[in-house]
Amino acid sequence: MTQQPLRGVTSLRFNQDQSCFCCAMETGVRIYNVEPLMEKGHLDHEQVGSMGLVEMLHRSNLLALVGGGSSPKFSEISAVLIWDDAREGKDSKDKLVLEFTFTKPVLAVRMRHDKIVIVLRNRIYVYSFPDNPRKLFEFDTRDNPKGLCDLCPSLEKQLLVFPGHKCGSLQLVDLASTKPGTSSAPFTINAHQSEVACVSLNQPGTVVASASQKGTLIRLFDTQSKEKLVELRRGTDPATLYCINFSHDSSFLCASSDKGTVHIFALKDTRLNRRSALARVGKVGPMIGQYVDSQWSLASFTVPAESACICAFGRNTSKNVNSVIAICVDGTFHKYVFTPDGNCNREAFDVYLDICDDDDF
């Protein structure tokens, strides 16, 4: 997720299991542990310049960097640099072990233990990674100005999802069964009528969630059968969704938007979600019928509305208490706990940009 810098933050990303997040900044890079919140390390401006995007590979020493902001040190926004912090060397260039260069700006990077995915506005490249990278796939996409894409981190499933050629559709590719250099039969889900604005896979890659530019509904589909599993209603007013994430066991889903609200939905037991009051009235006209059938969030909380945020689930502390973390570009960290009956309370608030660590990454 990227936004105009507030306090110098250009983009925020969780790692693959949401135990850490990385922060691309005008002043370099910062890496944080989520629970407990602490800075794990940083690359300062002298080392890397201003950054546009950062992607972590689990909790390893490898980072994918894309320059950006007002004073990038290395290259343009059309290159992905792999930084290996385990490499010895005083000069920062000693730690830059790989470079992927393109003719157009890089909009997103996704990594798993054996592959790296690089997203441009109309094309997606997949390389073997990190040893002896070679190009495995190249996919043409619909115009994708946000660089939407998700990659399943599971060892069992190598699923990649991105916007399909048709407006509102999702393309799913199983990288394990597709032969490099061949174009596989497109596996498409017609998810929305308007353009896709946000997409996310659950940890095992069995379910994909997406929202359109309208941002009122989140739809979930089975990645195997392509069947729609459930439709969740964020609200009735249009909104821009920043982030959708599943809980580790796929029991819940959270979503953040430019309304400044983080919504939490139940997936395992959808009876926990709120229904429209009209659903109890009986028959209604076709216009409001769509609202009656929808499931509304079981719980929600607010963060500063003018500040974009990413959200994810914390580690469960007990069977009936779950938590959601929201990380905002204004430098704030919010943790809320919620119970299955919809109670939601703030447990922690911090300013992560004020938490310093003296060590370099």
Short mmCIF file of N, CA, C and O in Angstrom, two decimals, residues 116-242:
data_model
loop_
_atom_site.label_atom_id
_atom_site.label_comp_id
_atom_site.label_asym_id
_atom_site.label_seq_id
_atom_site.Cartn_x
_atom_site.Cartn_y
_atom_site.Cartn_z
N ILE A 116 10.12 -14.87 -7.03
CA ILE A 116 9.86 -13.44 -6.84
C ILE A 116 8.95 -13.00 -7.99
O ILE A 116 9.14 -13.41 -9.14
N VAL A 117 7.93 -12.21 -7.65
CA VAL A 117 6.97 -11.71 -8.63
C VAL A 117 7.09 -10.20 -8.69
O VAL A 117 7.06 -9.52 -7.65
N ILE A 118 7.24 -9.66 -9.89
CA ILE A 118 7.41 -8.21 -10.07
C ILE A 118 6.28 -7.70 -10.96
O ILE A 118 6.06 -8.23 -12.06
N VAL A 119 5.58 -6.69 -10.46
CA VAL A 119 4.35 -6.22 -11.12
C VAL A 119 4.58 -4.85 -11.76
O VAL A 119 4.95 -3.89 -11.07
N LEU A 120 4.36 -4.77 -13.07
CA LEU A 120 4.35 -3.50 -13.79
C LEU A 120 2.89 -3.17 -14.13
O LEU A 120 1.98 -3.95 -13.83
N ARG A 121 2.67 -2.06 -14.78
CA ARG A 121 1.30 -1.61 -14.99
C ARG A 121 0.49 -2.55 -15.90
O ARG A 121 -0.72 -2.70 -15.72
N ASN A 122 1.13 -3.18 -16.87
CA ASN A 122 0.41 -4.07 -17.80
C ASN A 122 1.03 -5.45 -17.91
O ASN A 122 0.66 -6.23 -18.77
N ARG A 123 1.98 -5.75 -17.02
CA ARG A 123 2.67 -7.03 -17.13
C ARG A 123 3.18 -7.49 -15.78
O ARG A 123 3.54 -6.68 -14.93
N ILE A 124 3.21 -8.81 -15.61
CA ILE A 124 3.73 -9.41 -14.38
C ILE A 124 4.82 -10.42 -14.75
O ILE A 124 4.63 -11.25 -15.66
N TYR A 125 5.98 -10.33 -14.09
CA TYR A 125 7.10 -11.23 -14.33
C TYR A 125 7.29 -12.12 -13.10
O TYR A 125 7.20 -11.65 -11.96
N VAL A 126 7.58 -13.40 -13.35
CA VAL A 126 7.87 -14.34 -12.27
C VAL A 126 9.25 -14.93 -12.51
O VAL A 126 9.54 -15.43 -13.61
N TYR A 127 10.12 -14.87 -11.49
CA TYR A 127 11.48 -15.40 -11.58
C TYR A 127 11.70 -16.45 -10.50
O TYR A 127 11.13 -16.35 -9.41
N SER A 128 12.57 -17.42 -10.79
CA SER A 128 13.03 -18.31 -9.73
C SER A 128 13.89 -17.46 -8.79
O SER A 128 14.49 -16.47 -9.21
N PHE A 129 13.96 -17.86 -7.51
CA PHE A 129 14.57 -16.97 -6.52
C PHE A 129 14.90 -17.78 -5.28
O PHE A 129 14.19 -18.72 -4.96
N PRO A 130 15.94 -17.46 -4.52
CA PRO A 130 16.94 -16.41 -4.76
C PRO A 130 18.19 -16.91 -5.51
O PRO A 130 18.99 -16.11 -5.95
N ASP A 131 18.35 -18.26 -5.64
CA ASP A 131 19.58 -18.76 -6.29
C ASP A 131 19.43 -18.77 -7.81
O ASP A 131 18.48 -19.32 -8.34
N ASN A 132 20.41 -18.19 -8.49
CA ASN A 132 20.42 -18.16 -9.96
C ASN A 132 19.07 -17.82 -10.57
O ASN A 132 18.45 -18.66 -11.22
N PRO A 133 18.58 -16.61 -10.34
CA PRO A 133 17.25 -16.27 -10.82
C PRO A 133 17.15 -16.38 -12.34
O PRO A 133 18.06 -15.97 -13.06
N ARG A 134 16.05 -16.95 -12.80
CA ARG A 134 15.76 -16.94 -14.23
C ARG A 134 14.28 -16.68 -14.41
O ARG A 134 13.47 -17.03 -13.54
N LYS A 135 13.95 -16.08 -15.53
CA LYS A 135 12.54 -15.73 -15.77
C LYS A 135 11.75 -17.00 -16.08
O LYS A 135 12.11 -17.76 -16.97
N LEU A 136 10.69 -17.23 -15.30
CA LEU A 136 9.85 -18.41 -15.50
C LEU A 136 8.59 -18.07 -16.29
O LEU A 136 8.18 -18.83 -17.16
N PHE A 137 7.98 -16.94 -15.95
CA PHE A 137 6.71 -16.57 -16.58
C PHE A 137 6.65 -15.07 -16.84
O PHE A 137 7.30 -14.28 -16.16
N GLU A 138 5.77 -14.74 -17.79
CA GLU A 138 5.47 -13.34 -18.10
C GLU A 138 3.98 -13.31 -18.42
O GLU A 138 3.53 -14.04 -19.29
N PHE A 139 3.21 -12.52 -17.68
CA PHE A 139 1.77 -12.46 -17.91
C PHE A 139 1.37 -11.04 -18.29
O PHE A 139 1.70 -10.09 -17.57
N ASP A 140 0.66 -10.91 -19.39
CA ASP A 140 0.06 -9.61 -19.73
C ASP A 140 -1.19 -9.43 -18.88
O ASP A 140 -1.93 -10.40 -18.68
N THR A 141 -1.42 -8.22 -18.40
CA THR A 141 -2.60 -7.98 -17.57
C THR A 141 -3.40 -6.79 -18.11
O THR A 141 -2.91 -6.03 -18.95
N ARG A 142 -4.59 -6.67 -17.58
CA ARG A 142 -5.38 -5.47 -17.79
C ARG A 142 -4.61 -4.30 -17.16
O ARG A 142 -3.74 -4.51 -16.32
N ASP A 143 -4.91 -3.09 -17.57
CA ASP A 143 -4.27 -1.92 -16.95
C ASP A 143 -4.37 -2.05 -15.42
O ASP A 143 -5.47 -2.18 -14.88
N ASN A 144 -3.24 -2.04 -14.76
CA ASN A 144 -3.19 -2.35 -13.32
C ASN A 144 -2.37 -1.27 -12.60
O ASN A 144 -1.27 -1.52 -12.12
N PRO A 145 -2.92 -0.03 -12.54
CA PRO A 145 -2.13 1.09 -12.01
C PRO A 145 -1.73 0.96 -10.55
O PRO A 145 -0.76 1.56 -10.11
N LYS A 146 -2.46 0.12 -9.77
CA LYS A 146 -2.10 -0.07 -8.36
C LYS A 146 -1.13 -1.22 -8.16
O LYS A 146 -0.70 -1.48 -7.04
N GLY A 147 -0.83 -1.94 -9.25
CA GLY A 147 0.06 -3.11 -9.12
C GLY A 147 -0.55 -4.20 -8.27
O GLY A 147 0.12 -4.86 -7.48
N LEU A 148 -1.87 -4.44 -8.43
CA LEU A 148 -2.56 -5.44 -7.62
C LEU A 148 -2.08 -6.84 -7.96
O LEU A 148 -1.94 -7.20 -9.13
N CYS A 149 -1.86 -7.63 -6.90
CA CYS A 149 -1.35 -8.99 -7.09
C CYS A 149 -1.21 -9.61 -5.70
O CYS A 149 -0.96 -8.91 -4.73
N ASP A 150 -1.41 -10.92 -5.60
CA ASP A 150 -1.07 -11.60 -4.35
C ASP A 150 -0.49 -12.96 -4.69
O ASP A 150 -0.82 -13.57 -5.72
N LEU A 151 0.39 -13.42 -3.82
CA LEU A 151 1.13 -14.66 -4.04
C LEU A 151 1.01 -15.51 -2.78
O LEU A 151 1.31 -15.04 -1.69
N CYS A 152 0.55 -16.75 -2.94
CA CYS A 152 0.39 -17.63 -1.79
C CYS A 152 1.76 -18.07 -1.25
O CYS A 152 2.59 -18.56 -2.01
N PRO A 153 2.01 -17.90 0.07
CA PRO A 153 3.32 -18.27 0.62
C PRO A 153 3.44 -19.75 0.96
O PRO A 153 4.52 -20.23 1.29
N SER A 154 2.32 -20.49 0.89
CA SER A 154 2.29 -21.88 1.32
C SER A 154 3.23 -22.77 0.50
O SER A 154 3.38 -22.60 -0.70
N LEU A 155 3.84 -23.74 1.17
CA LEU A 155 4.72 -24.69 0.48
C LEU A 155 3.91 -25.58 -0.46
O LEU A 155 4.39 -26.05 -1.47
N GLU A 156 2.64 -25.82 -0.07
CA GLU A 156 1.80 -26.74 -0.83
C GLU A 156 1.22 -26.11 -2.09
O GLU A 156 0.93 -26.79 -3.05
N LYS A 157 1.01 -24.79 -2.06
CA LYS A 157 0.30 -24.16 -3.18
C LYS A 157 1.05 -22.93 -3.68
O LYS A 157 1.32 -22.02 -2.91
N GLN A 158 1.34 -22.92 -4.99
CA GLN A 158 2.06 -21.78 -5.56
C GLN A 158 1.08 -20.94 -6.39
O GLN A 158 1.21 -20.83 -7.61
N LEU A 159 0.10 -20.36 -5.72
CA LEU A 159 -0.96 -19.66 -6.43
C LEU A 159 -0.65 -18.16 -6.54
O LEU A 159 -0.24 -17.52 -5.57
N LEU A 160 -0.88 -17.63 -7.74
CA LEU A 160 -0.70 -16.20 -8.01
C LEU A 160 -2.05 -15.66 -8.48
O LEU A 160 -2.72 -16.29 -9.30
N VAL A 161 -2.47 -14.50 -7.96
CA VAL A 161 -3.73 -13.89 -8.39
C VAL A 161 -3.48 -12.44 -8.77
O VAL A 161 -2.69 -11.75 -8.14
N PHE A 162 -4.12 -12.00 -9.85
CA PHE A 162 -3.98 -10.61 -10.32
C PHE A 162 -5.22 -10.27 -11.16
O PHE A 162 -5.98 -11.18 -11.53
N PRO A 163 -5.45 -8.99 -11.49
CA PRO A 163 -6.63 -8.63 -12.27
C PRO A 163 -6.61 -9.30 -13.65
O PRO A 163 -5.58 -9.30 -14.33
N GLY A 164 -7.75 -9.89 -14.04
CA GLY A 164 -7.86 -10.52 -15.35
C GLY A 164 -8.04 -9.49 -16.45
O GLY A 164 -8.09 -8.28 -16.20
N HIS A 165 -8.16 -9.96 -17.69
CA HIS A 165 -8.29 -9.03 -18.84
C HIS A 165 -9.66 -8.35 -18.86
O HIS A 165 -9.80 -7.22 -19.31
N LYS A 166 -10.68 -9.04 -18.35
CA LYS A 166 -12.03 -8.48 -18.36
C LYS A 166 -12.21 -7.62 -17.11
O LYS A 166 -11.73 -7.98 -16.03
N CYS A 167 -12.89 -6.51 -17.26
CA CYS A 167 -13.14 -5.61 -16.13
C CYS A 167 -13.80 -6.36 -14.97
O CYS A 167 -14.79 -7.07 -15.17
N GLY A 168 -13.22 -6.22 -13.77
CA GLY A 168 -13.79 -6.85 -12.58
C GLY A 168 -13.44 -8.31 -12.39
O GLY A 168 -13.91 -8.95 -11.45
N SER A 169 -12.59 -8.85 -13.27
CA SER A 169 -12.26 -10.28 -13.14
C SER A 169 -10.91 -10.48 -12.46
O SER A 169 -10.07 -9.59 -12.41
N LEU A 170 -10.72 -11.69 -11.94
CA LEU A 170 -9.47 -12.09 -11.30
C LEU A 170 -8.87 -13.24 -12.08
O LEU A 170 -9.59 -14.16 -12.50
N GLN A 171 -7.58 -13.21 -12.29
CA GLN A 171 -6.88 -14.32 -12.95
C GLN A 171 -6.09 -15.08 -11.91
O GLN A 171 -5.35 -14.49 -11.12
N LEU A 172 -6.25 -16.39 -11.90
CA LEU A 172 -5.52 -17.26 -10.97
C LEU A 172 -4.58 -18.15 -11.77
O LEU A 172 -4.98 -18.74 -12.77
N VAL A 173 -3.33 -18.23 -11.33
CA VAL A 173 -2.35 -19.08 -12.00
C VAL A 173 -1.66 -19.96 -10.96
O VAL A 173 -1.15 -19.44 -9.96
N ASP A 174 -1.69 -21.26 -11.18
CA ASP A 174 -0.94 -22.18 -10.32
C ASP A 174 0.46 -22.31 -10.93
O ASP A 174 0.65 -22.95 -11.95
N LEU A 175 1.43 -21.67 -10.28
CA LEU A 175 2.79 -21.63 -10.83
C LEU A 175 3.47 -22.99 -10.81
O LEU A 175 4.44 -23.23 -11.52
N ALA A 176 2.94 -23.91 -10.01
CA ALA A 176 3.55 -25.24 -9.93
C ALA A 176 3.17 -26.10 -11.13
O ALA A 176 3.95 -26.91 -11.60
N SER A 177 1.94 -25.92 -11.64
CA SER A 177 1.49 -26.79 -12.72
C SER A 177 1.59 -26.13 -14.10
O SER A 177 1.35 -26.76 -15.11
N THR A 178 1.94 -24.86 -14.13
CA THR A 178 2.11 -24.16 -15.41
C THR A 178 3.55 -24.32 -15.86
O THR A 178 4.47 -24.09 -15.09
N LYS A 179 3.73 -24.72 -17.10
CA LYS A 179 5.10 -24.90 -17.61
C LYS A 179 5.70 -23.55 -17.97
O LYS A 179 5.04 -22.75 -18.65
N PRO A 180 6.92 -23.27 -17.52
CA PRO A 180 7.57 -22.01 -17.88
C PRO A 180 7.61 -21.82 -19.39
O PRO A 180 7.82 -22.77 -20.14
N GLY A 181 7.35 -20.59 -19.81
CA GLY A 181 7.42 -20.28 -21.23
C GLY A 181 6.14 -20.57 -21.98
O GLY A 181 6.00 -20.23 -23.14
N THR A 182 5.16 -21.22 -21.32
CA THR A 182 3.88 -21.47 -21.99
C THR A 182 2.80 -20.64 -21.34
O THR A 182 2.89 -20.28 -20.18
N SER A 183 1.77 -20.31 -22.11
CA SER A 183 0.66 -19.57 -21.52
C SER A 183 -0.41 -20.58 -21.16
O SER A 183 -0.92 -21.30 -22.02
N SER A 184 -0.70 -20.69 -19.87
CA SER A 184 -1.68 -21.67 -19.42
C SER A 184 -3.09 -21.16 -19.75
O SER A 184 -3.30 -19.97 -19.97
N ALA A 185 -4.04 -22.08 -19.77
CA ALA A 185 -5.43 -21.67 -19.98
C ALA A 185 -5.82 -20.75 -18.84
O ALA A 185 -5.61 -21.08 -17.67
N PRO A 186 -6.37 -19.59 -19.15
CA PRO A 186 -6.69 -18.65 -18.07
C PRO A 186 -7.75 -19.20 -17.14
O PRO A 186 -8.76 -19.75 -17.59
N PHE A 187 -7.48 -19.10 -15.86
CA PHE A 187 -8.39 -19.56 -14.82
C PHE A 187 -8.97 -18.28 -14.23
O PHE A 187 -8.33 -17.61 -13.43
N THR A 188 -10.17 -17.91 -14.69
CA THR A 188 -10.69 -16.58 -14.39
C THR A 188 -11.93 -16.65 -13.51
O THR A 188 -12.78 -17.53 -13.69
N ILE A 189 -12.02 -15.70 -12.57
CA ILE A 189 -13.23 -15.54 -11.75
C ILE A 189 -13.81 -14.17 -12.07
O ILE A 189 -13.10 -13.15 -11.98
N ASN A 190 -15.06 -14.12 -12.45
CA ASN A 190 -15.74 -12.83 -12.67
C ASN A 190 -16.25 -12.34 -11.33
O ASN A 190 -17.34 -12.71 -10.90
N ALA A 191 -15.44 -11.55 -10.68
CA ALA A 191 -15.71 -11.19 -9.28
C ALA A 191 -16.60 -9.95 -9.13
O ALA A 191 -17.43 -9.88 -8.23
N HIS A 192 -16.40 -8.95 -10.00
CA HIS A 192 -17.09 -7.66 -9.84
C HIS A 192 -17.50 -7.10 -11.19
O HIS A 192 -16.99 -7.52 -12.23
N GLN A 193 -18.40 -6.10 -11.14
CA GLN A 193 -18.80 -5.43 -12.38
C GLN A 193 -17.87 -4.26 -12.70
O GLN A 193 -17.65 -3.94 -13.86
N SER A 194 -17.33 -3.63 -11.66
CA SER A 194 -16.37 -2.54 -11.89
C SER A 194 -14.95 -3.04 -11.61
O SER A 194 -14.74 -4.18 -11.21
N GLU A 195 -13.96 -2.17 -11.82
CA GLU A 195 -12.55 -2.56 -11.71
C GLU A 195 -12.21 -3.10 -10.31
O GLU A 195 -12.69 -2.59 -9.31
N VAL A 196 -11.36 -4.10 -10.28
CA VAL A 196 -10.87 -4.65 -9.00
C VAL A 196 -9.96 -3.61 -8.34
O VAL A 196 -9.13 -2.99 -9.01
N ALA A 197 -10.12 -3.40 -7.04
CA ALA A 197 -9.32 -2.40 -6.33
C ALA A 197 -8.46 -3.01 -5.22
O ALA A 197 -7.53 -2.37 -4.74
N CYS A 198 -8.78 -4.24 -4.81
CA CYS A 198 -8.03 -4.87 -3.73
C CYS A 198 -8.21 -6.38 -3.85
O CYS A 198 -9.31 -6.85 -4.16
N VAL A 199 -7.14 -7.14 -3.62
CA VAL A 199 -7.23 -8.60 -3.72
C VAL A 199 -6.30 -9.25 -2.71
O VAL A 199 -5.22 -8.72 -2.42
N SER A 200 -6.73 -10.38 -2.14
CA SER A 200 -5.93 -11.05 -1.12
C SER A 200 -6.24 -12.55 -1.09
O SER A 200 -7.39 -12.96 -1.22
N LEU A 201 -5.20 -13.36 -0.90
CA LEU A 201 -5.35 -14.81 -0.73
C LEU A 201 -5.21 -15.16 0.74
O LEU A 201 -4.44 -14.51 1.47
N ASN A 202 -5.91 -16.21 1.19
CA ASN A 202 -5.65 -16.69 2.54
C ASN A 202 -4.33 -17.47 2.55
O ASN A 202 -3.76 -17.77 1.50
N GLN A 203 -3.84 -17.81 3.75
CA GLN A 203 -2.50 -18.42 3.87
C GLN A 203 -2.36 -19.71 3.06
O GLN A 203 -1.37 -19.88 2.35
N PRO A 204 -3.35 -20.64 3.09
CA PRO A 204 -3.16 -21.86 2.30
C PRO A 204 -3.49 -21.70 0.81
O PRO A 204 -3.30 -22.63 0.03
N GLY A 205 -4.01 -20.53 0.41
CA GLY A 205 -4.31 -20.30 -1.00
C GLY A 205 -5.61 -20.95 -1.47
O GLY A 205 -5.81 -21.15 -2.66
N THR A 206 -6.50 -21.27 -0.54
CA THR A 206 -7.77 -21.92 -0.90
C THR A 206 -8.89 -20.93 -1.15
O THR A 206 -9.89 -21.27 -1.78
N VAL A 207 -8.74 -19.71 -0.65
CA VAL A 207 -9.78 -18.68 -0.80
C VAL A 207 -9.15 -17.37 -1.25
O VAL A 207 -8.08 -16.99 -0.79
N VAL A 208 -9.83 -16.69 -2.19
CA VAL A 208 -9.40 -15.35 -2.61
C VAL A 208 -10.51 -14.37 -2.27
O VAL A 208 -11.70 -14.67 -2.43
N ALA A 209 -10.12 -13.20 -1.73
CA ALA A 209 -11.07 -12.14 -1.40
C ALA A 209 -10.75 -10.93 -2.26
O ALA A 209 -9.57 -10.62 -2.50
N SER A 210 -11.79 -10.24 -2.73
CA SER A 210 -11.54 -9.05 -3.55
C SER A 210 -12.63 -8.02 -3.34
O SER A 210 -13.74 -8.33 -2.91
N ALA A 211 -12.27 -6.78 -3.66
CA ALA A 211 -13.23 -5.67 -3.63
C ALA A 211 -13.05 -4.88 -4.90
O ALA A 211 -11.97 -4.87 -5.50
N SER A 212 -14.11 -4.20 -5.33
CA SER A 212 -14.02 -3.38 -6.55
C SER A 212 -13.74 -1.93 -6.17
O SER A 212 -13.66 -1.58 -5.00
N GLN A 213 -13.62 -1.09 -7.18
CA GLN A 213 -13.38 0.34 -6.95
C GLN A 213 -14.50 0.97 -6.14
O GLN A 213 -14.30 1.95 -5.44
N LYS A 214 -15.69 0.41 -6.24
CA LYS A 214 -16.82 0.93 -5.47
C LYS A 214 -16.57 0.74 -3.98
O LYS A 214 -16.91 1.59 -3.16
N GLY A 215 -16.00 -0.41 -3.62
CA GLY A 215 -15.56 -0.65 -2.25
C GLY A 215 -16.65 -0.93 -1.24
O GLY A 215 -16.40 -0.91 -0.03
N THR A 216 -17.86 -1.23 -1.71
CA THR A 216 -18.94 -1.50 -0.75
C THR A 216 -19.01 -2.97 -0.36
O THR A 216 -19.43 -3.32 0.73
N LEU A 217 -18.60 -3.85 -1.29
CA LEU A 217 -18.69 -5.29 -1.05
C LEU A 217 -17.33 -5.96 -1.14
O LEU A 217 -16.49 -5.56 -1.94
N ILE A 218 -17.14 -7.00 -0.33
CA ILE A 218 -15.97 -7.87 -0.44
C ILE A 218 -16.50 -9.25 -0.77
O ILE A 218 -17.37 -9.77 -0.05
N ARG A 219 -16.01 -9.83 -1.86
CA ARG A 219 -16.49 -11.15 -2.26
C ARG A 219 -15.38 -12.18 -2.10
O ARG A 219 -14.23 -11.91 -2.42
N LEU A 220 -15.77 -13.36 -1.62
CA LEU A 220 -14.82 -14.44 -1.40
C LEU A 220 -15.15 -15.61 -2.31
O LEU A 220 -16.32 -15.99 -2.44
N PHE A 221 -14.11 -16.18 -2.94
CA PHE A 221 -14.28 -17.27 -3.87
C PHE A 221 -13.35 -18.42 -3.52
O PHE A 221 -12.23 -18.21 -3.04
N ASP A 222 -13.83 -19.64 -3.79
CA ASP A 222 -13.00 -20.83 -3.66
C ASP A 222 -12.04 -20.86 -4.85
O ASP A 222 -12.48 -20.78 -6.00
N THR A 223 -10.74 -20.95 -4.59
CA THR A 223 -9.77 -20.86 -5.70
C THR A 223 -9.76 -22.13 -6.55
O THR A 223 -9.27 -22.11 -7.67
N GLN A 224 -10.31 -23.22 -6.04
CA GLN A 224 -10.35 -24.47 -6.80
C GLN A 224 -11.58 -24.53 -7.70
O GLN A 224 -11.49 -24.74 -8.90
N SER A 225 -12.76 -24.31 -7.11
CA SER A 225 -14.03 -24.46 -7.86
C SER A 225 -14.48 -23.15 -8.52
O SER A 225 -15.36 -23.17 -9.37
N LYS A 226 -13.90 -22.03 -8.10
CA LYS A 226 -14.28 -20.68 -8.56
C LYS A 226 -15.65 -20.22 -8.04
O LYS A 226 -16.15 -19.19 -8.43
N GLU A 227 -16.24 -21.01 -7.17
CA GLU A 227 -17.56 -20.66 -6.64
C GLU A 227 -17.46 -19.53 -5.63
O GLU A 227 -16.51 -19.45 -4.85
N LYS A 228 -18.51 -18.67 -5.65
CA LYS A 228 -18.56 -17.59 -4.64
C LYS A 228 -18.97 -18.21 -3.31
O LYS A 228 -19.96 -18.94 -3.24
N LEU A 229 -18.19 -17.94 -2.28
CA LEU A 229 -18.45 -18.51 -0.96
C LEU A 229 -19.32 -17.60 -0.11
O LEU A 229 -20.23 -18.06 0.57
N VAL A 230 -19.02 -16.32 -0.14
CA VAL A 230 -19.77 -15.38 0.71
C VAL A 230 -19.56 -13.97 0.18
O VAL A 230 -18.57 -13.67 -0.50
N GLU A 231 -20.52 -13.11 0.49
CA GLU A 231 -20.41 -11.69 0.13
C GLU A 231 -20.52 -10.88 1.41
O GLU A 231 -21.48 -11.05 2.17
N LEU A 232 -19.56 -10.03 1.65
CA LEU A 232 -19.50 -9.24 2.88
C LEU A 232 -19.69 -7.77 2.53
O LEU A 232 -19.11 -7.29 1.56
N ARG A 233 -20.49 -7.08 3.32
CA ARG A 233 -20.75 -5.67 3.03
C ARG A 233 -19.96 -4.78 3.98
O ARG A 233 -20.16 -4.81 5.18
N ARG A 234 -19.04 -3.99 3.40
CA ARG A 234 -18.28 -3.03 4.19
C ARG A 234 -19.17 -1.85 4.59
O ARG A 234 -19.09 -1.31 5.69
N GLY A 235 -20.01 -1.39 3.65
CA GLY A 235 -20.90 -0.25 3.91
C GLY A 235 -21.72 0.03 2.67
O GLY A 235 -21.68 -0.72 1.70
N THR A 236 -22.45 1.14 2.69
CA THR A 236 -23.26 1.49 1.51
C THR A 236 -22.63 2.63 0.72
O THR A 236 -22.93 2.80 -0.46
N ASP A 237 -21.77 3.43 1.36
CA ASP A 237 -21.08 4.52 0.65
C ASP A 237 -19.84 3.97 -0.04
O ASP A 237 -19.12 3.15 0.54
N PRO A 238 -19.54 4.45 -1.26
CA PRO A 238 -18.30 4.02 -1.92
C PRO A 238 -17.08 4.37 -1.08
O PRO A 238 -17.07 5.37 -0.35
N ALA A 239 -16.06 3.53 -1.16
CA ALA A 239 -14.82 3.76 -0.41
C ALA A 239 -13.67 3.09 -1.16
O ALA A 239 -13.88 2.17 -1.94
N THR A 240 -12.46 3.57 -0.90
CA THR A 240 -11.27 2.94 -1.47
C THR A 240 -10.70 1.98 -0.44
O THR A 240 -10.31 2.41 0.66
N LEU A 241 -10.67 0.71 -0.77
CA LEU A 241 -10.09 -0.26 0.16
C LEU A 241 -8.57 -0.29 0.04
O LEU A 241 -8.04 -0.35 -1.07
N TYR A 242 -7.89 -0.22 1.16
CA TYR A 242 -6.43 -0.25 1.18
C TYR A 242 -5.89 -1.66 1.35
O TYR A 242 -4.84 -2.00 0.83
#
